[in-house]
Amino acid sequence: MADLNIVSICGSLRKGSFNGALQRALPSLAPASMKITPAPAWADIPIYNFDVQSAGFPAPVNVWADAIRKADGVIIVSPEYNWTIPGGLKNAIDWTSRMKEDPFKGKPVAIQSCAGGLLGGARMQYHLRQSLTAVESVILIRPEVYVNFSAKKFAEGSLELIDQPTKDMVKLQLEAFEKFVRKHTGKS
């Protein structure tokens, strides 16, 4: 029975995103105790502006933050853009960091990435860890999930994850994340 509510966030809005495909594969690879659901998309969150914040947080920010706040843990699956975090994802994190009760504060977070090159999004993960540390998230350091040469790991057309070593790596991280979330939430 699933007693851990995990929210997954995709750092890409592209329909054919390998990161989105990995995000969709997570529920089938997770331990039975984890219910993984996608967070609301951050596409409608405006660029952060204090003047806008002064008038109140926009509805898309509140919806996104509430999903994170209600979760026991968060998994972020993101591509790497120009060696760093996609701007829209970083913007959404920046918005929530301005809230009186930042939903990322104290929240267990795991990070995964897919990229077409050798490093599999490693540089993005480093920067994302920095941002999440600044908002006081509790970040699972290992095992890491870097899906390199991602076009070879997913079926053409359906984007189903077909690479067994990648599935095994993701399962290993999800098993570790289950224990990590329990440790940091007190759920036994």
GROMACS .gro file of C-alpha atoms in nm:
model
  188
    1MET     CA    1   0.000   0.000   0.000
    2ALA     CA    2   0.134   0.343  -0.093
    3ASP     CA    3   0.174   0.557   0.215
    4LEU     CA    4   0.435   0.800   0.080
    5ASN     CA    5   0.305   1.080  -0.140
    6ILE     CA    6   0.580   1.181  -0.381
    7VAL     CA    7   0.546   1.464  -0.631
    8SER     CA    8   0.755   1.458  -0.947
    9ILE     CA    9   0.854   1.776  -1.128
   10CYS     CA   10   0.975   1.784  -1.487
   11GLY     CA   11   1.215   2.061  -1.584
   12SER     CA   12   1.111   2.040  -1.949
   13LEU     CA   13   0.785   2.146  -2.112
   14ARG     CA   14   0.862   1.978  -2.446
   15LYS     CA   15   0.610   1.709  -2.544
   16GLY     CA   16   0.885   1.477  -2.668
   17SER     CA   17   1.109   1.534  -2.368
   18PHE     CA   18   1.318   1.240  -2.249
   19ASN     CA   19   1.297   1.391  -1.900
   20GLY     CA   20   0.918   1.386  -1.925
   21ALA     CA   21   0.940   1.025  -2.040
   22LEU     CA   22   1.157   0.938  -1.740
   23GLN     CA   23   0.912   1.118  -1.512
   24ARG     CA   24   0.626   0.909  -1.656
   25ALA     CA   25   0.825   0.589  -1.596
   26LEU     CA   26   0.881   0.659  -1.225
   27PRO     CA   27   0.557   0.508  -1.086
   28SER     CA   28   0.629   0.172  -1.249
   29LEU     CA   29   0.983   0.165  -1.109
   30ALA     CA   30   0.904   0.284  -0.757
   31PRO     CA   31   0.858   0.073  -0.444
   32ALA     CA   32   0.493  -0.014  -0.376
   33SER     CA   33   0.490   0.221  -0.076
   34MET     CA   34   0.545   0.527  -0.298
   35LYS     CA   35   0.267   0.698  -0.490
   36ILE     CA   36   0.433   0.924  -0.746
   37THR     CA   37   0.220   1.190  -0.913
   38PRO     CA   38   0.330   1.473  -1.141
   39ALA     CA   39   0.320   1.823  -0.998
   40PRO     CA   40   0.113   2.080  -1.182
   41ALA     CA   41   0.313   2.224  -1.471
   42TRP     CA   42   0.504   2.542  -1.403
   43ALA     CA   43   0.443   2.673  -1.757
   44ASP     CA   44   0.195   2.939  -1.643
   45ILE     CA   45   0.410   3.074  -1.362
   46PRO     CA   46   0.515   3.429  -1.460
   47ILE     CA   47   0.874   3.547  -1.442
   48TYR     CA   48   0.946   3.644  -1.083
   49ASN     CA   49   0.881   4.011  -1.013
   50PHE     CA   50   0.854   4.163  -0.668
   51ASP     CA   51   0.590   4.406  -0.793
   52VAL     CA   52   0.371   4.111  -0.893
   53GLN     CA   53   0.442   3.938  -0.560
   54SER     CA   54   0.342   4.254  -0.371
   55ALA     CA   55  -0.006   4.222  -0.523
   56GLY     CA   56  -0.024   3.858  -0.412
   57PHE     CA   57   0.116   3.532  -0.536
   58PRO     CA   58  -0.027   3.435  -0.877
   59ALA     CA   59  -0.263   3.136  -0.875
   60PRO     CA   60  -0.025   2.907  -1.072
   61VAL     CA   61   0.245   2.966  -0.808
   62ASN     CA   62   0.005   2.877  -0.526
   63VAL     CA   63  -0.115   2.561  -0.704
   64TRP     CA   64   0.243   2.448  -0.769
   65ALA     CA   65   0.354   2.529  -0.414
   66ASP     CA   66   0.054   2.349  -0.259
   67ALA     CA   67   0.138   2.028  -0.447
   68ILE     CA   68   0.494   2.041  -0.315
   69ARG     CA   69   0.382   2.134   0.036
   70LYS     CA   70   0.142   1.835   0.056
   71ALA     CA   71   0.402   1.585  -0.066
   72ASP     CA   72   0.626   1.377   0.157
   73GLY     CA   73   0.905   1.415  -0.098
   74VAL     CA   74   0.985   1.558  -0.439
   75ILE     CA   75   1.166   1.410  -0.739
   76ILE     CA   76   1.293   1.661  -0.994
   77VAL     CA   77   1.367   1.523  -1.341
   78SER     CA   78   1.528   1.789  -1.556
   79PRO     CA   79   1.735   1.852  -1.866
   80GLU     CA   80   2.044   2.070  -1.869
   81TYR     CA   81   2.026   2.397  -2.061
   82ASN     CA   82   2.358   2.573  -2.121
   83TRP     CA   83   2.520   2.375  -1.839
   84THR     CA   84   2.258   2.472  -1.581
   85ILE     CA   85   1.895   2.460  -1.466
   86PRO     CA   86   1.620   2.538  -1.719
   87GLY     CA   87   1.510   2.896  -1.658
   88GLY     CA   88   1.142   2.816  -1.607
   89LEU     CA   89   1.215   2.556  -1.339
   90LYS     CA   90   1.454   2.791  -1.158
   91ASN     CA   91   1.194   3.067  -1.180
   92ALA     CA   92   0.929   2.843  -1.018
   93ILE     CA   93   1.169   2.757  -0.734
   94ASP     CA   94   1.248   3.128  -0.693
   95TRP     CA   95   0.877   3.210  -0.660
   96THR     CA   96   0.821   2.949  -0.389
   97SER     CA   97   1.130   3.067  -0.202
   98ARG     CA   98   0.956   3.402  -0.150
   99MET     CA   99   0.660   3.245   0.030
  100LYS     CA  100   0.626   3.285   0.405
  101GLU     CA  101   0.641   2.907   0.431
  102ASP     CA  102   0.865   2.786   0.149
  103PRO     CA  103   0.731   2.443   0.047
  104PHE     CA  104   1.083   2.322  -0.033
  105LYS     CA  105   1.215   2.399   0.317
  106GLY     CA  106   1.294   2.069   0.489
  107LYS     CA  107   1.148   1.873   0.196
  108PRO     CA  108   1.331   1.556   0.089
  109VAL     CA  109   1.430   1.591  -0.278
  110ALA     CA  110   1.585   1.351  -0.530
  111ILE     CA  111   1.727   1.473  -0.860
  112GLN     CA  112   1.741   1.295  -1.196
  113SER     CA  113   1.840   1.414  -1.541
  114CYS     CA  114   1.846   1.303  -1.904
  115ALA     CA  115   2.069   1.460  -2.165
  116GLY     CA  116   2.197   1.371  -2.508
  117GLY     CA  117   2.564   1.392  -2.419
  118LEU     CA  118   2.811   1.201  -2.208
  119LEU     CA  119   2.747   1.378  -1.877
  120GLY     CA  120   2.371   1.319  -1.870
  121GLY     CA  121   2.285   1.653  -1.710
  122ALA     CA  122   2.547   1.641  -1.432
  123ARG     CA  123   2.622   2.014  -1.447
  124MET     CA  124   2.253   2.099  -1.411
  125GLN     CA  125   2.228   1.872  -1.108
  126TYR     CA  126   2.516   2.055  -0.939
  127HIS     CA  127   2.344   2.392  -0.985
  128LEU     CA  128   2.004   2.257  -0.883
  129ARG     CA  129   2.158   2.121  -0.563
  130GLN     CA  130   2.292   2.470  -0.491
  131SER     CA  131   1.949   2.629  -0.537
  132LEU     CA  132   1.774   2.361  -0.331
  133THR     CA  133   2.034   2.397  -0.056
  134ALA     CA  134   1.962   2.771  -0.046
  135VAL     CA  135   1.592   2.699   0.017
  136GLU     CA  136   1.687   2.440   0.282
  137SER     CA  137   1.566   2.127   0.106
  138VAL     CA  138   1.707   1.795   0.223
  139ILE     CA  139   1.873   1.648  -0.085
  140LEU     CA  140   1.943   1.282  -0.154
  141ILE     CA  141   2.306   1.280  -0.268
  142ARG     CA  142   2.345   0.916  -0.376
  143PRO     CA  143   2.263   0.713  -0.572
  144GLU     CA  144   2.263   0.960  -0.857
  145VAL     CA  145   2.061   0.928  -1.177
  146TYR     CA  146   2.227   1.073  -1.487
  147VAL     CA  147   2.080   0.933  -1.808
  148ASN     CA  148   2.337   1.007  -2.076
  149PHE     CA  149   2.293   0.953  -2.451
  150SER     CA  150   1.922   0.958  -2.370
  151ALA     CA  151   1.800   0.899  -2.726
  152LYS     CA  152   1.938   0.545  -2.699
  153LYS     CA  153   1.759   0.472  -2.370
  154PHE     CA  154   1.399   0.536  -2.480
  155ALA     CA  155   1.191   0.374  -2.755
  156GLU     CA  156   1.153   0.588  -3.064
  157GLY     CA  157   0.798   0.719  -3.091
  158SER     CA  158   0.653   0.596  -2.761
  159LEU     CA  159   0.947   0.726  -2.552
  160GLU     CA  160   0.909   0.425  -2.323
  161LEU     CA  161   1.219   0.370  -2.109
  162ILE     CA  162   1.374   0.054  -2.258
  163ASP     CA  163   1.730   0.054  -2.122
  164GLN     CA  164   1.753  -0.202  -1.839
  165PRO     CA  165   2.066  -0.055  -1.671
  166THR     CA  166   1.888   0.282  -1.658
  167LYS     CA  167   1.576   0.120  -1.510
  168ASP     CA  168   1.795  -0.052  -1.250
  169MET     CA  169   1.971   0.275  -1.164
  170VAL     CA  170   1.637   0.456  -1.122
  171LYS     CA  171   1.495   0.173  -0.908
  172LEU     CA  172   1.804   0.185  -0.687
  173GLN     CA  173   1.762   0.558  -0.634
  174LEU     CA  174   1.389   0.527  -0.565
  175GLU     CA  175   1.452   0.256  -0.305
  176ALA     CA  176   1.710   0.479  -0.136
  177PHE     CA  177   1.475   0.778  -0.162
  178GLU     CA  178   1.198   0.584   0.011
  179LYS     CA  179   1.426   0.529   0.313
  180PHE     CA  180   1.549   0.888   0.294
  181VAL     CA  181   1.194   1.027   0.294
  182ARG     CA  182   1.095   0.806   0.587
  183LYS     CA  183   1.400   0.921   0.782
  184HIS     CA  184   1.323   1.290   0.725
  185THR     CA  185   0.945   1.275   0.766
  186GLY     CA  186   0.927   1.030   1.054
  187LYS     CA  187   0.696   0.798   0.858
  188SER     CA  188   0.790   0.444   0.949
   0.00000   0.00000   0.00000
